[in-house]
Amino acid sequence: MEATDYSALTPGHFLLGIAPMSLPEVDIPEPTPTNRLTRWNRIQKMQQSFWKQWSQDYLATLQQRNKWTTPQPNLQVHDLVLLKKENMAPTQWPLARILEVHPNPADHFVRVVTLKTKDSVLKRPINKLIRLPIEH
């Protein structure tokens, strides 16, 4: 894997068998009973349910708060992370690679990193990042 690779395995790979090329469509209104939906709408509703559960449950487990009581490894150069953005849905958070780490001189813990998205280079605190569990 190269430092310029911004791809990651997503639920779309399992649903489609290939890398997804578009974002999920808008939710189907909840009040509509499932037996009144067309086959296409039922499939869309199932897909939306999967995306919603994945973004709420799985992504939340990647950013555990137990780091304050147990030591966690510092982020490292070339780690692939999700850049958490409060005003966006988790499925739309951009992927980024860490270019440089900035450890605190006093305790040598990394609290700020420089990272590269596909569009820009940014400096962000680590509490706005979610490390993806991959080997590099």
XYZ file of N, CA and C in Angstrom:
408
model
N 0.840 -1.166 0.000
C 0.000 0.000 0.000
C 0.888 1.233 0.000
N 0.567 2.182 -0.845
C 1.352 3.397 -0.953
C 0.737 4.512 -0.122
N 1.549 5.510 0.186
C 1.068 6.643 0.968
C 0.051 7.472 0.196
N -0.012 7.315 -1.120
C -0.973 8.075 -1.926
C -2.270 7.310 -2.148
N -2.414 6.146 -1.540
C -3.621 5.337 -1.689
C -4.675 5.799 -0.691
N -5.835 6.234 -1.185
C -6.899 6.751 -0.322
C -8.113 5.847 -0.356
N -7.928 4.577 -0.600
C -9.071 3.671 -0.655
C -9.126 2.838 0.625
N -10.341 2.446 0.969
C -10.556 1.610 2.148
C -11.743 0.701 1.872
N -11.778 -0.431 2.551
C -12.889 -1.362 2.423
C -14.106 -0.767 3.115
N -15.224 -0.721 2.411
C -16.454 -0.130 2.944
C -17.592 -1.142 2.845
N -18.720 -0.878 3.499
C -19.871 -1.774 3.370
C -20.345 -1.899 1.927
N -20.104 -0.866 1.124
C -20.499 -0.911 -0.281
C -19.810 -2.030 -1.041
N -18.588 -2.374 -0.663
C -17.886 -3.472 -1.306
C -18.645 -4.784 -1.099
N -19.247 -4.960 0.091
C -19.989 -6.181 0.384
C -21.353 -6.173 -0.287
N -21.986 -5.005 -0.355
C -23.300 -4.911 -0.972
C -23.238 -5.063 -2.484
N -22.223 -4.427 -3.099
C -22.142 -4.382 -4.551
C -21.147 -5.369 -5.144
N -20.194 -5.802 -4.353
C -19.151 -6.684 -4.866
C -18.009 -5.913 -5.500
N -18.138 -4.603 -5.616
C -17.103 -3.727 -6.172
C -17.090 -2.442 -5.359
N -16.125 -1.570 -5.642
C -16.075 -0.283 -4.940
C -17.290 0.555 -5.340
N -17.990 1.131 -4.371
C -19.151 1.957 -4.702
C -18.717 3.237 -5.409
N -19.484 3.634 -6.397
C -19.131 4.807 -7.189
C -19.998 6.019 -6.858
N -21.010 5.850 -6.017
C -21.864 6.980 -5.659
C -22.251 6.876 -4.195
N -22.729 7.987 -3.653
C -23.185 8.008 -2.270
C -24.571 7.383 -2.180
N -24.947 6.870 -1.021
C -26.285 6.310 -0.864
C -27.346 7.358 -1.140
N -28.482 6.897 -1.639
C -29.566 7.812 -1.957
C -30.296 8.239 -0.698
N -31.210 9.184 -0.860
C -31.970 9.732 0.257
C -32.846 8.645 0.872
N -33.018 8.712 2.196
C -33.838 7.734 2.914
C -35.257 7.686 2.379
N -35.815 6.487 2.385
C -37.228 6.303 2.071
C -37.995 6.635 3.343
N -39.072 7.396 3.248
C -39.802 7.778 4.465
C -40.203 6.566 5.294
N -40.008 6.664 6.607
C -40.283 5.580 7.541
C -41.755 5.168 7.621
N -42.730 6.114 7.560
C -44.120 5.713 7.766
C -44.659 4.721 6.725
N -44.021 4.624 5.566
C -44.508 3.719 4.532
C -44.263 2.274 4.956
N -45.333 1.452 5.074
C -45.151 0.048 5.438
C -44.331 -0.689 4.368
N -43.492 -1.592 4.804
C -42.609 -2.322 3.893
C -43.396 -3.081 2.830
N -44.565 -3.637 3.179
C -45.324 -4.420 2.201
C -45.957 -3.554 1.115
N -45.926 -2.227 1.255
C -46.481 -1.344 0.238
C -45.403 -0.781 -0.688
N -44.159 -1.088 -0.425
C -43.069 -0.592 -1.250
C -42.838 -1.513 -2.442
N -42.344 -0.939 -3.526
C -41.959 -1.758 -4.673
C -40.684 -2.508 -4.305
N -40.338 -3.488 -5.107
C -39.120 -4.273 -4.836
C -37.900 -3.343 -4.781
N -37.803 -2.412 -5.727
C -36.675 -1.482 -5.761
C -36.609 -0.657 -4.481
N -37.764 -0.140 -4.016
C -37.789 0.659 -2.794
C -37.432 -0.163 -1.565
N -37.849 -1.440 -1.534
C -37.471 -2.308 -0.409
C -35.963 -2.512 -0.375
N -35.373 -2.732 -1.544
C -33.913 -2.909 -1.621
C -33.215 -1.631 -1.181
N -33.715 -0.481 -1.633
C -33.131 0.794 -1.229
C -33.252 1.003 0.279
N -34.387 0.629 0.836
C -34.599 0.784 2.280
C -33.642 -0.121 3.062
N -33.439 -1.334 2.588
C -32.485 -2.242 3.251
C -31.065 -1.684 3.169
N -30.719 -1.155 2.000
C -29.387 -0.586 1.825
C -29.195 0.614 2.757
N -30.197 1.480 2.852
C -30.118 2.635 3.742
C -29.989 2.205 5.200
N -30.718 1.167 5.565
C -30.643 0.655 6.930
C -29.227 0.167 7.238
N -28.618 -0.527 6.285
C -27.260 -1.022 6.459
C -26.285 0.140 6.627
N -26.377 1.154 5.754
C -25.496 2.313 5.832
C -25.667 3.029 7.164
N -26.915 3.200 7.595
C -27.179 3.913 8.836
C -26.587 3.165 10.028
N -26.803 1.856 10.072
C -26.284 1.074 11.188
C -24.763 1.062 11.170
N -24.166 0.911 9.992
C -22.709 0.900 9.885
C -22.126 2.227 10.362
N -22.714 3.335 9.914
C -22.140 4.627 10.276
C -22.328 4.939 11.759
N -23.419 4.490 12.357
C -23.647 4.775 13.773
C -22.920 3.797 14.690
N -22.955 2.527 14.369
C -22.384 1.520 15.267
C -20.900 1.279 15.028
N -20.528 0.956 13.809
C -19.145 0.587 13.540
C -18.192 1.768 13.699
N -18.509 2.903 13.091
C -17.606 4.051 13.194
C -17.449 4.520 14.626
N -18.504 4.412 15.413
C -18.421 4.814 16.820
C -17.445 3.923 17.586
N -17.338 2.652 17.211
C -16.413 1.757 17.910
C -14.959 2.052 17.570
N -14.709 2.733 16.454
C -13.329 3.040 16.077
C -12.741 4.168 16.914
N -13.602 4.978 17.508
C -13.110 6.088 18.314
C -13.553 5.881 19.765
N -12.925 4.923 20.400
C -13.235 4.597 21.787
C -12.721 5.691 22.714
N -13.409 5.924 23.792
C -13.002 6.928 24.778
C -12.168 6.325 25.913
N -11.854 5.037 25.849
C -11.041 4.436 26.902
C -9.563 4.822 26.794
N -9.215 5.600 25.793
C -7.826 6.018 25.620
C -7.324 6.880 26.775
N -8.238 7.468 27.531
C -7.815 8.318 28.631
C -7.343 7.491 29.828
N -7.753 6.235 29.910
C -7.363 5.413 31.041
C -6.318 4.364 30.681
N -6.251 3.991 29.415
C -5.241 3.020 28.987
C -4.400 3.629 27.874
N -3.100 3.396 27.904
C -2.242 3.966 26.860
C -2.603 3.408 25.477
N -2.633 4.282 24.500
C -2.896 3.904 23.112
C -1.679 4.288 22.282
N -1.395 3.532 21.217
C -0.253 3.912 20.383
C -0.520 5.241 19.673
N 0.528 6.022 19.509
C 0.417 7.284 18.782
C 0.081 7.034 17.330
N -0.601 7.985 16.698
C -0.782 7.928 15.254
C 0.588 8.033 14.611
N 0.740 7.405 13.444
C 2.030 7.382 12.770
C 1.891 7.883 11.346
N 3.006 8.281 10.781
C 3.044 8.701 9.384
C 2.546 7.542 8.514
N 1.736 7.845 7.523
C 1.124 6.916 6.558
C -0.117 6.201 7.089
N -0.528 6.447 8.339
C -1.786 5.864 8.813
C -2.941 6.435 7.988
N -3.925 5.592 7.695
C -5.132 6.018 6.992
C -6.183 6.339 8.045
N -6.773 7.534 7.945
C -7.741 7.989 8.940
C -8.974 8.567 8.250
N -10.066 8.603 9.004
C -11.248 9.349 8.590
C -11.169 10.707 9.254
N -11.449 11.755 8.500
C -11.452 13.105 9.028
C -12.873 13.445 9.453
N -13.086 13.472 10.764
C -14.417 13.695 11.318
C -14.840 15.133 11.083
N -16.024 15.296 10.474
C -16.578 16.628 10.233
C -17.975 16.664 10.819
N -18.182 17.585 11.757
C -19.445 17.657 12.494
C -20.647 17.943 11.601
N -20.459 18.672 10.522
C -21.571 19.069 9.669
C -21.846 18.101 8.515
N -21.221 16.932 8.554
C -21.414 15.939 7.494
C -21.785 14.592 8.101
N -22.498 13.788 7.314
C -22.810 12.428 7.740
C -21.519 11.610 7.765
N -21.382 10.647 8.680
C -20.149 9.850 8.756
C -19.782 9.140 7.446
N -20.780 8.795 6.643
C -20.476 8.133 5.371
C -19.834 9.077 4.371
N -19.827 10.378 4.667
C -19.236 11.352 3.754
C -17.938 11.950 4.294
N -17.470 11.487 5.462
C -16.213 11.986 5.995
C -15.080 11.588 5.047
N -14.173 12.513 4.739
C -13.094 12.198 3.800
C -12.011 11.311 4.423
N -11.400 10.504 3.578
C -10.234 9.716 3.977
C -8.995 10.592 3.867
N -8.027 10.335 4.713
C -6.787 11.106 4.677
C -5.629 10.227 5.113
N -4.449 10.592 4.683
C -3.198 9.936 5.103
C -2.398 10.910 5.949
N -1.801 10.414 6.989
C -0.974 11.255 7.852
C 0.387 11.457 7.202
N 0.749 12.727 7.024
C 2.042 13.071 6.428
C 3.105 13.325 7.492
N 2.670 13.928 8.613
C 3.632 14.306 9.654
C 2.916 14.308 11.006
N 3.622 13.864 12.035
C 3.079 13.908 13.391
C 3.806 15.000 14.171
N 3.092 15.619 15.118
C 3.663 16.701 15.919
C 3.526 16.341 17.399
N 4.505 15.585 17.939
C 4.415 15.192 19.353
C 4.628 16.380 20.290
N 3.980 16.304 21.432
C 4.141 17.305 22.480
C 5.539 17.133 23.075
N 6.335 18.184 23.143
C 7.705 18.052 23.669
C 7.750 17.571 25.122
N 6.730 17.885 25.903
C 6.745 17.526 27.323
C 6.534 16.034 27.548
N 5.540 15.444 26.885
C 5.228 14.033 27.150
C 5.361 13.121 25.924
N 5.701 13.674 24.783
C 5.924 12.928 23.533
C 4.665 12.238 22.997
N 3.483 12.648 23.458
C 2.247 12.141 22.887
C 1.873 12.987 21.675
N 1.420 12.321 20.624
C 0.982 13.024 19.417
C -0.442 13.514 19.636
N -0.618 14.821 19.516
C -1.954 15.401 19.668
C -2.388 16.156 18.422
N -1.450 16.438 17.512
C -1.737 17.154 16.275
C -0.976 16.467 15.148
N -1.602 16.376 13.984
C -0.953 15.767 12.820
C -1.197 16.627 11.586
N -0.312 16.502 10.629
C -0.525 17.073 9.302
C -0.973 15.922 8.424
N -2.072 16.115 7.707
C -2.592 15.026 6.875
C -2.957 15.522 5.499
N -3.064 14.570 4.585
C -3.373 14.881 3.192
C -4.635 14.148 2.790
N -5.627 14.918 2.357
C -6.824 14.336 1.748
C -6.577 14.322 0.250
N -7.540 13.861 -0.508
C -7.319 13.846 -1.953
C -7.289 15.259 -2.525
N -7.805 16.249 -1.760
C -7.875 17.617 -2.263
C -6.918 18.603 -1.607
N -6.489 18.346 -0.367
C -5.712 19.364 0.343
C -4.824 18.753 1.425
N -3.953 19.605 1.978
C -3.103 19.240 3.107
C -3.570 20.076 4.299
N -3.836 19.408 5.435
C -4.414 20.062 6.607
C -3.637 19.704 7.864
N -3.752 20.540 8.878
C -3.221 20.236 10.200
C -4.431 20.123 11.119
N -4.581 18.963 11.804
C -5.769 18.723 12.628
C -5.391 18.053 13.940
N -6.193 18.293 14.989
C -5.991 17.578 16.257
C -6.458 16.132 16.110
N -5.874 15.244 16.887
C -6.201 13.826 16.730
C -7.607 13.482 17.190
N -8.252 14.337 17.999
C -9.615 14.026 18.418
C -10.624 14.216 17.290
N -10.198 14.755 16.148
C -11.053 14.887 14.967
C -10.743 13.805 13.936
N -9.935 12.822 14.334
C -9.531 11.755 13.419
C -9.938 10.406 13.965
N -10.234 9.490 13.059
C -10.516 8.107 13.439
C -9.563 7.228 12.631
N -8.650 6.586 13.334
C -7.684 5.702 12.665
C -8.424 4.473 12.160
N -8.190 4.109 10.905
C -8.792 2.905 10.355
C -7.898 1.716 10.693
N -8.503 0.616 11.102
C -7.722 -0.541 11.579
C -7.144 -1.359 10.418
N -6.092 -0.837 9.794
C -5.450 -1.543 8.696
C -3.958 -1.637 8.955
N -3.349 -2.611 8.333
C -1.890 -2.767 8.408
C -1.277 -2.034 7.240
N -0.125 -1.397 7.455
C 0.578 -0.762 6.328
C 1.986 -1.248 6.271
